[in-house]
Tab-separated table of C-alpha atoms and ligand atoms in Angstrom:
chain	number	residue	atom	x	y	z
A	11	UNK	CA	0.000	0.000	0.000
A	12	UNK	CA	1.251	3.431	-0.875
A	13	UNK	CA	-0.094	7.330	-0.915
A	14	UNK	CA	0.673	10.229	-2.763
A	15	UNK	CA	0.920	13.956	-1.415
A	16	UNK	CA	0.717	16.781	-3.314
A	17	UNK	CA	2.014	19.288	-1.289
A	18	UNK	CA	1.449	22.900	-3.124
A	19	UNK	CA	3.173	25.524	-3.325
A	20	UNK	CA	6.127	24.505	-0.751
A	21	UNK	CA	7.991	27.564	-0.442
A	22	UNK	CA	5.466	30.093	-0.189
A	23	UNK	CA	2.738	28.608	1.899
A	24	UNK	CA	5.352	27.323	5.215
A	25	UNK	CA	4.164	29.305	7.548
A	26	UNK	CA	6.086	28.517	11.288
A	27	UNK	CA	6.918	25.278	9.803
A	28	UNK	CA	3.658	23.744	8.243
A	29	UNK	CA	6.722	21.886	6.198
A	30	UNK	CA	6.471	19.884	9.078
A	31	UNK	CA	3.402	18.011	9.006
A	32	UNK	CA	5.332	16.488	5.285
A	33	UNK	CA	7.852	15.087	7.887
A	34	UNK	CA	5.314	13.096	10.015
A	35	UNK	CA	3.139	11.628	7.260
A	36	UNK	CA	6.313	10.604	5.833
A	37	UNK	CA	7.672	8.989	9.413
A	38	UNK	CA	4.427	7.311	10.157
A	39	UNK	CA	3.872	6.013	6.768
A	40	UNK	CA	7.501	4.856	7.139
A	41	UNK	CA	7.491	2.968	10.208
A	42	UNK	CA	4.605	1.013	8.881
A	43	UNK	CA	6.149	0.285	5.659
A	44	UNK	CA	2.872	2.614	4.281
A	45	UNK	CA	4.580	3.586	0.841
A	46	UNK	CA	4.323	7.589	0.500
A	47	UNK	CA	5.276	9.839	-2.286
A	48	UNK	CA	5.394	13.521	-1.773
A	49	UNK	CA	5.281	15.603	-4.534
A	50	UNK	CA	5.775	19.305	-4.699
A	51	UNK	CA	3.401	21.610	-7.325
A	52	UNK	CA	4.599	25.634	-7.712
A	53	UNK	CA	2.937	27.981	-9.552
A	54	UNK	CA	2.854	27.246	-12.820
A	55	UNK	CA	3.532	23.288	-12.505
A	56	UNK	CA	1.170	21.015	-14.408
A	57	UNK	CA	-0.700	18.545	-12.412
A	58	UNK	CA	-3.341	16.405	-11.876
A	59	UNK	CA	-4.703	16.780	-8.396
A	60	UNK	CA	-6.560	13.579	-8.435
A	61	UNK	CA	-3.763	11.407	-9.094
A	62	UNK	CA	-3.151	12.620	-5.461
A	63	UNK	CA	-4.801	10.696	-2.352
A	64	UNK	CA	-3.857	13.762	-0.392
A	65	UNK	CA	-3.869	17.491	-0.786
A	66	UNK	CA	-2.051	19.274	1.917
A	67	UNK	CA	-1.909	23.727	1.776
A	68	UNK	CA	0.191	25.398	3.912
A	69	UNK	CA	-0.405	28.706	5.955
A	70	UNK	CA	0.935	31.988	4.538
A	71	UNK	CA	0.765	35.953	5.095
A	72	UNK	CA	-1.288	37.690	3.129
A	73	UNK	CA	1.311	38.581	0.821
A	74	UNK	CA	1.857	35.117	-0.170
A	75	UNK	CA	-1.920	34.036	-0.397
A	76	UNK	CA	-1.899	36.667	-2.690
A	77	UNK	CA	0.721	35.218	-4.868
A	78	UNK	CA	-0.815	32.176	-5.064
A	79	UNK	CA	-4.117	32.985	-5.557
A	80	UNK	CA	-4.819	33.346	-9.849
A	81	UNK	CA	-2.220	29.760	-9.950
A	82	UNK	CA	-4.920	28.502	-7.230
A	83	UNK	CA	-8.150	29.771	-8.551
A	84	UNK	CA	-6.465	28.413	-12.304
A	85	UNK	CA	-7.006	24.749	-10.613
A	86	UNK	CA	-10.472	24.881	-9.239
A	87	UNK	CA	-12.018	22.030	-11.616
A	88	UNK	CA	-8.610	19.767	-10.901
A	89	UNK	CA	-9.175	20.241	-7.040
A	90	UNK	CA	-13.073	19.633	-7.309
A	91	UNK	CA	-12.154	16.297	-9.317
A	92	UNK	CA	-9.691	15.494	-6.235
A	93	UNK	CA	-12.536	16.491	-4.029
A	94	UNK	CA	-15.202	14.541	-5.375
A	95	UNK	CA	-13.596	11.461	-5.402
A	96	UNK	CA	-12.440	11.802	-2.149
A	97	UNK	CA	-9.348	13.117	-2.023
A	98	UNK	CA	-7.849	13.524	1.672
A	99	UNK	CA	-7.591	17.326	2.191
A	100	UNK	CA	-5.023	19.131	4.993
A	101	UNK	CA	-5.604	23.040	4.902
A	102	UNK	CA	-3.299	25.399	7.295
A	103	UNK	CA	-4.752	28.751	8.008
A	104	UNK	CA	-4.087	30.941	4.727
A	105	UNK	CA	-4.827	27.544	2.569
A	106	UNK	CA	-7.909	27.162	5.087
A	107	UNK	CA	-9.446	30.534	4.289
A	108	UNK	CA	-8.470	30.243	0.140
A	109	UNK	CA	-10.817	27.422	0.043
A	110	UNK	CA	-13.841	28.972	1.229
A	111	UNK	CA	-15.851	31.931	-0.626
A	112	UNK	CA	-13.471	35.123	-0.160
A	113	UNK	CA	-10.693	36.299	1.673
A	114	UNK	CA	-10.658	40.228	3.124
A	115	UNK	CA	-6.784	40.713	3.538
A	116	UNK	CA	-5.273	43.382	6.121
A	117	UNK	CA	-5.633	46.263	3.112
A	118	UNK	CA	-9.162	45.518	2.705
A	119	UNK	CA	-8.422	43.778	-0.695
A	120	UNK	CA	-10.737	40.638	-1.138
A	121	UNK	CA	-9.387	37.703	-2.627
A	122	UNK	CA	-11.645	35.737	-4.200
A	123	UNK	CA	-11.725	32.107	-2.740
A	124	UNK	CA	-12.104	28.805	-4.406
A	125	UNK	CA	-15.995	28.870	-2.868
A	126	UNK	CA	-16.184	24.984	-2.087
A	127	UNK	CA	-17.182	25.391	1.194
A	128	UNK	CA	-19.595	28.026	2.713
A	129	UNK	CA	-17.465	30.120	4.975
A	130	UNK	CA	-16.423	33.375	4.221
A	131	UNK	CA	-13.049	34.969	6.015
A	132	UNK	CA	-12.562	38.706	6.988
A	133	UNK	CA	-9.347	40.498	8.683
A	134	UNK	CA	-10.042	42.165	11.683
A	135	UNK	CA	-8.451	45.056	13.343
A	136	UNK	CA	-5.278	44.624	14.346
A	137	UNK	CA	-6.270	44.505	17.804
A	138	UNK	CA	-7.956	41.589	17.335
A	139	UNK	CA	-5.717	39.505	15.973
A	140	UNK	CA	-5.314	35.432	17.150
A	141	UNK	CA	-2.351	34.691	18.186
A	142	UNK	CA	-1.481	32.260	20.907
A	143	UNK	CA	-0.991	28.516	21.423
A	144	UNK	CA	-4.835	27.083	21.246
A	145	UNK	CA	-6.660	23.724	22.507
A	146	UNK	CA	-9.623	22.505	21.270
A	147	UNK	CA	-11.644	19.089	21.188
A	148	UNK	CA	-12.041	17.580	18.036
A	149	UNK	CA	-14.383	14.898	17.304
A	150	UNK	CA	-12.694	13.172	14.425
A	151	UNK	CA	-14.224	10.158	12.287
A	152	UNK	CA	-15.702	8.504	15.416
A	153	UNK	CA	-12.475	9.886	18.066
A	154	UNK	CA	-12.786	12.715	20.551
A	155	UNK	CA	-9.785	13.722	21.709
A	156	UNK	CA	-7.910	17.335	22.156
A	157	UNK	CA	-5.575	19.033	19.663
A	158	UNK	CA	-2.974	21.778	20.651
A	159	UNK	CA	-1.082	23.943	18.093
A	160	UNK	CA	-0.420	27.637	17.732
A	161	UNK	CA	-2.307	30.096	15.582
A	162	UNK	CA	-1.187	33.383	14.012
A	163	UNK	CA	-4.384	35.203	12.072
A	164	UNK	CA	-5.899	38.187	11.510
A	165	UNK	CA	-8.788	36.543	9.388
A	166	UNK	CA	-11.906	35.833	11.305
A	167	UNK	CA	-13.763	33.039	9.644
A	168	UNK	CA	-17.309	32.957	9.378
A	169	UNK	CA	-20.340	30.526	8.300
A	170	UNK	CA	-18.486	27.051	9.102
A	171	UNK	CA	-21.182	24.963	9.497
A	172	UNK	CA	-18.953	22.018	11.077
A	173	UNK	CA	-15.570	22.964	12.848
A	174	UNK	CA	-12.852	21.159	13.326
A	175	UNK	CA	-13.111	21.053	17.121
A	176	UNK	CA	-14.542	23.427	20.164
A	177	UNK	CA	-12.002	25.775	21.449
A	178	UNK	CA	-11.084	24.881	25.137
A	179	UNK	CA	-8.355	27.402	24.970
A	180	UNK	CA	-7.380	30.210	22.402
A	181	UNK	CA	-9.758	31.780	19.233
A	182	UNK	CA	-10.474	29.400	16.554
A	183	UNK	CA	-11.937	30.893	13.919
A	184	UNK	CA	-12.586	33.975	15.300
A	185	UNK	CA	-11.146	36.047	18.134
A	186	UNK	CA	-12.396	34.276	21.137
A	187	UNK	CA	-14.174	32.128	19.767
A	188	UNK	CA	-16.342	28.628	20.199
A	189	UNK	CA	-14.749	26.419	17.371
A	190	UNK	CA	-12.382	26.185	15.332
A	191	UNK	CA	-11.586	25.033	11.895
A	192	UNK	CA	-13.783	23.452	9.259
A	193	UNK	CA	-13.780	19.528	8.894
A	194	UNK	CA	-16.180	16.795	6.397
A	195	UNK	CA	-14.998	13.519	5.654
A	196	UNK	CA	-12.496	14.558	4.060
A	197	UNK	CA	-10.925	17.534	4.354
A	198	UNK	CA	-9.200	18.902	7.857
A	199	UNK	CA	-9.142	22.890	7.493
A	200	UNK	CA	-7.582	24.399	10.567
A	201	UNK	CA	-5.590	27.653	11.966
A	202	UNK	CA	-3.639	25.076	13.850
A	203	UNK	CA	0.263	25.795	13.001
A	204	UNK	CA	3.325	23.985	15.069
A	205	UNK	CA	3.310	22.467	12.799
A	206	UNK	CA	0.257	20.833	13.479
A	207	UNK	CA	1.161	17.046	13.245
A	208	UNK	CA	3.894	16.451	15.530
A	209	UNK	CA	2.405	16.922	18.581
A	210	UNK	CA	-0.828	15.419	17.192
A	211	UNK	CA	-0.234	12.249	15.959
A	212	UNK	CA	-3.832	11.101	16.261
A	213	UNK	CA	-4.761	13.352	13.566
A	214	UNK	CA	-1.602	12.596	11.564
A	215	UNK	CA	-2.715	8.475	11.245
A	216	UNK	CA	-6.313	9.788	10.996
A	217	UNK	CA	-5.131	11.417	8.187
A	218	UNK	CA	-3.314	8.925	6.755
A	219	UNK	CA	-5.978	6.499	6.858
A	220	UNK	CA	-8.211	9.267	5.024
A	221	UNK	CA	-5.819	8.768	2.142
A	222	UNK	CA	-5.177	5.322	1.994
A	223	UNK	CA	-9.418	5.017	2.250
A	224	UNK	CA	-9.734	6.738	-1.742
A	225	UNK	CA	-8.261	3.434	-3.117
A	226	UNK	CA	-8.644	0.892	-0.027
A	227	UNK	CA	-10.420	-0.312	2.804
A	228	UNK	CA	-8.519	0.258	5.656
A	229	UNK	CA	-9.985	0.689	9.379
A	230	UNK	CA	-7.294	1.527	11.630
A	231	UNK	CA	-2.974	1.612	11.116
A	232	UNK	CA	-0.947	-0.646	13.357
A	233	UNK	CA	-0.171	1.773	16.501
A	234	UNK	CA	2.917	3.212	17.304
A	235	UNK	CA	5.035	4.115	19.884
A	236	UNK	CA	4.038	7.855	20.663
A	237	UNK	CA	5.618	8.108	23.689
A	238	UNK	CA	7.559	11.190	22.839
A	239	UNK	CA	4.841	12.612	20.836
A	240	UNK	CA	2.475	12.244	23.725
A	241	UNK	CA	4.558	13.830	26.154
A	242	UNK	CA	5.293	16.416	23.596
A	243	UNK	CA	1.637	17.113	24.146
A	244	UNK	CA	0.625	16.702	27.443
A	245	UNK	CA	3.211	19.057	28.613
A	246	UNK	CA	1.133	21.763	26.070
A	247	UNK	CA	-1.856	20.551	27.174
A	248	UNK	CA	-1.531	21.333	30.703
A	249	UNK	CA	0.410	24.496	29.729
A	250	UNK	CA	-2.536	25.871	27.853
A	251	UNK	CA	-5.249	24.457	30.068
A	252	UNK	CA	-3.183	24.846	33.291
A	253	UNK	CA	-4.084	21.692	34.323
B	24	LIG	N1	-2.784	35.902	6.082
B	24	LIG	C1	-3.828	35.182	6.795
B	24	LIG	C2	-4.284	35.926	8.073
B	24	LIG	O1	-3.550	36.753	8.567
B	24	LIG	C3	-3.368	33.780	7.149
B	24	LIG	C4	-2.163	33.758	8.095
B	24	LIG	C5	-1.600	32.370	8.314
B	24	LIG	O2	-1.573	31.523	7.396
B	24	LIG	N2	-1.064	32.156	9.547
B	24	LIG	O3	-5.342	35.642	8.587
């Protein structure tokens, strides 16, 4: 068994590390002899997203979203192909908002979004920004369990109809907000830098099972030991939650 990863636009959409969450697919793949293929797409670069059984986007500043954007918006009807036959989708912030209906950068300049999902995403004041390390409880094919990252935004997300997870601790989507993220069967769309995966690996081999579920039948990945992981995240957890 193997997956592919198109991982787009590489250089421009790393924000605090999302290069990261490439590194754990590929580990945990790895130690389960789970075949895995990353491929890199920059603007420009012909492909064909549903030869992909994952599509992971990066954060970015707005600078960057708006360098990507026209390349983006050029590959709508390859990423709704990818999409409809499900295609595992990982979203960071900036690539979070780009897939919803607009994006209202800091200037007031909207960006127009690839509109597959509802939600809409305006810039606040500066005051309002969301920045901190942030908890929330996910619920995640069938799993509730917490996720801790760090989020950097100025966008405040609106008209998710189902989040990634309730905020215990931080914003989310907005500033001080309920919940966070956007999540369907498929897709995981979340402000959650760190990178994300490291210190979740319950969502990284949730993930993975996501992609290796567009060509197989797979229930659950041999477990492994996430000893360092976990205490990666427990000392976070009771940092943010001052447990
Ligand atoms: N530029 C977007 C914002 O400020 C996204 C930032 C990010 O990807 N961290 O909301």
């Amino acid at each position: 068994m193997n997956i592919k990863v198109l991982w787009m636009y590489h250089t421009l959409m790393d924000l605090y590390g999302d290069k990261g969450n490439i590194e754990v697919l590929k580990y945990r793949c790895q130690k389960r002899n789970i075949g895995i293929e990353v491929d890199t797409c920059a603007i420009g670069e012909e492909k064909r997203i549903d030869d992909y059984d994952l599509f992971f986007l990066g954060g970015g500043a707005d600078k960057e979203q708006n360098m990507i954007i026209a390349d983006l918006l050029s590959r709508k009807e390859s990423i709704k192909d990818a999409l409809d036959n499900k295609t595992a989708v990982l979203l960071i912030c900036g690539g979070y908002q780009l897939f919803g209906q607009y994006y209202k950068d800091q200037d007031g300049k909207v960006v127009e979004g690839l509109g597959f999902f509802d939600y809409y995403t305006e810039s606040s004041s500066r005051d309002n920004r969301c920045i901190g390390n942030i908890a929330i409880e996910t619920n995640l094919d069938g799993e509730i369990f917490e996720v801790v990252g760090f989020e950097n935004h100025g966008g405040q997300t609106k008209g998710v109809k189902t989040a990634f997870g309730k905020v215990l601790s931080g914003h989310g989507n907005m500033y001080k907000s309920e919940y966070e993220g956007f999540m369907n069967d498929t897709v995981i769309a979340t402000y959650m830098h760190g990178p994300l995966l490291p210190k979740n690996p319950k969502v990284a081999d949730k993930i993975i099972l996501r992609a290796l579920n567009k060509h197989h039948k797979i229930d659950s990945l041999e477990p492994l030991d996430d000893e360092l992981e976990n205490k990666a995240r427990e000392v976070m957890l009771n940092r943010i939650l001052k447990k």
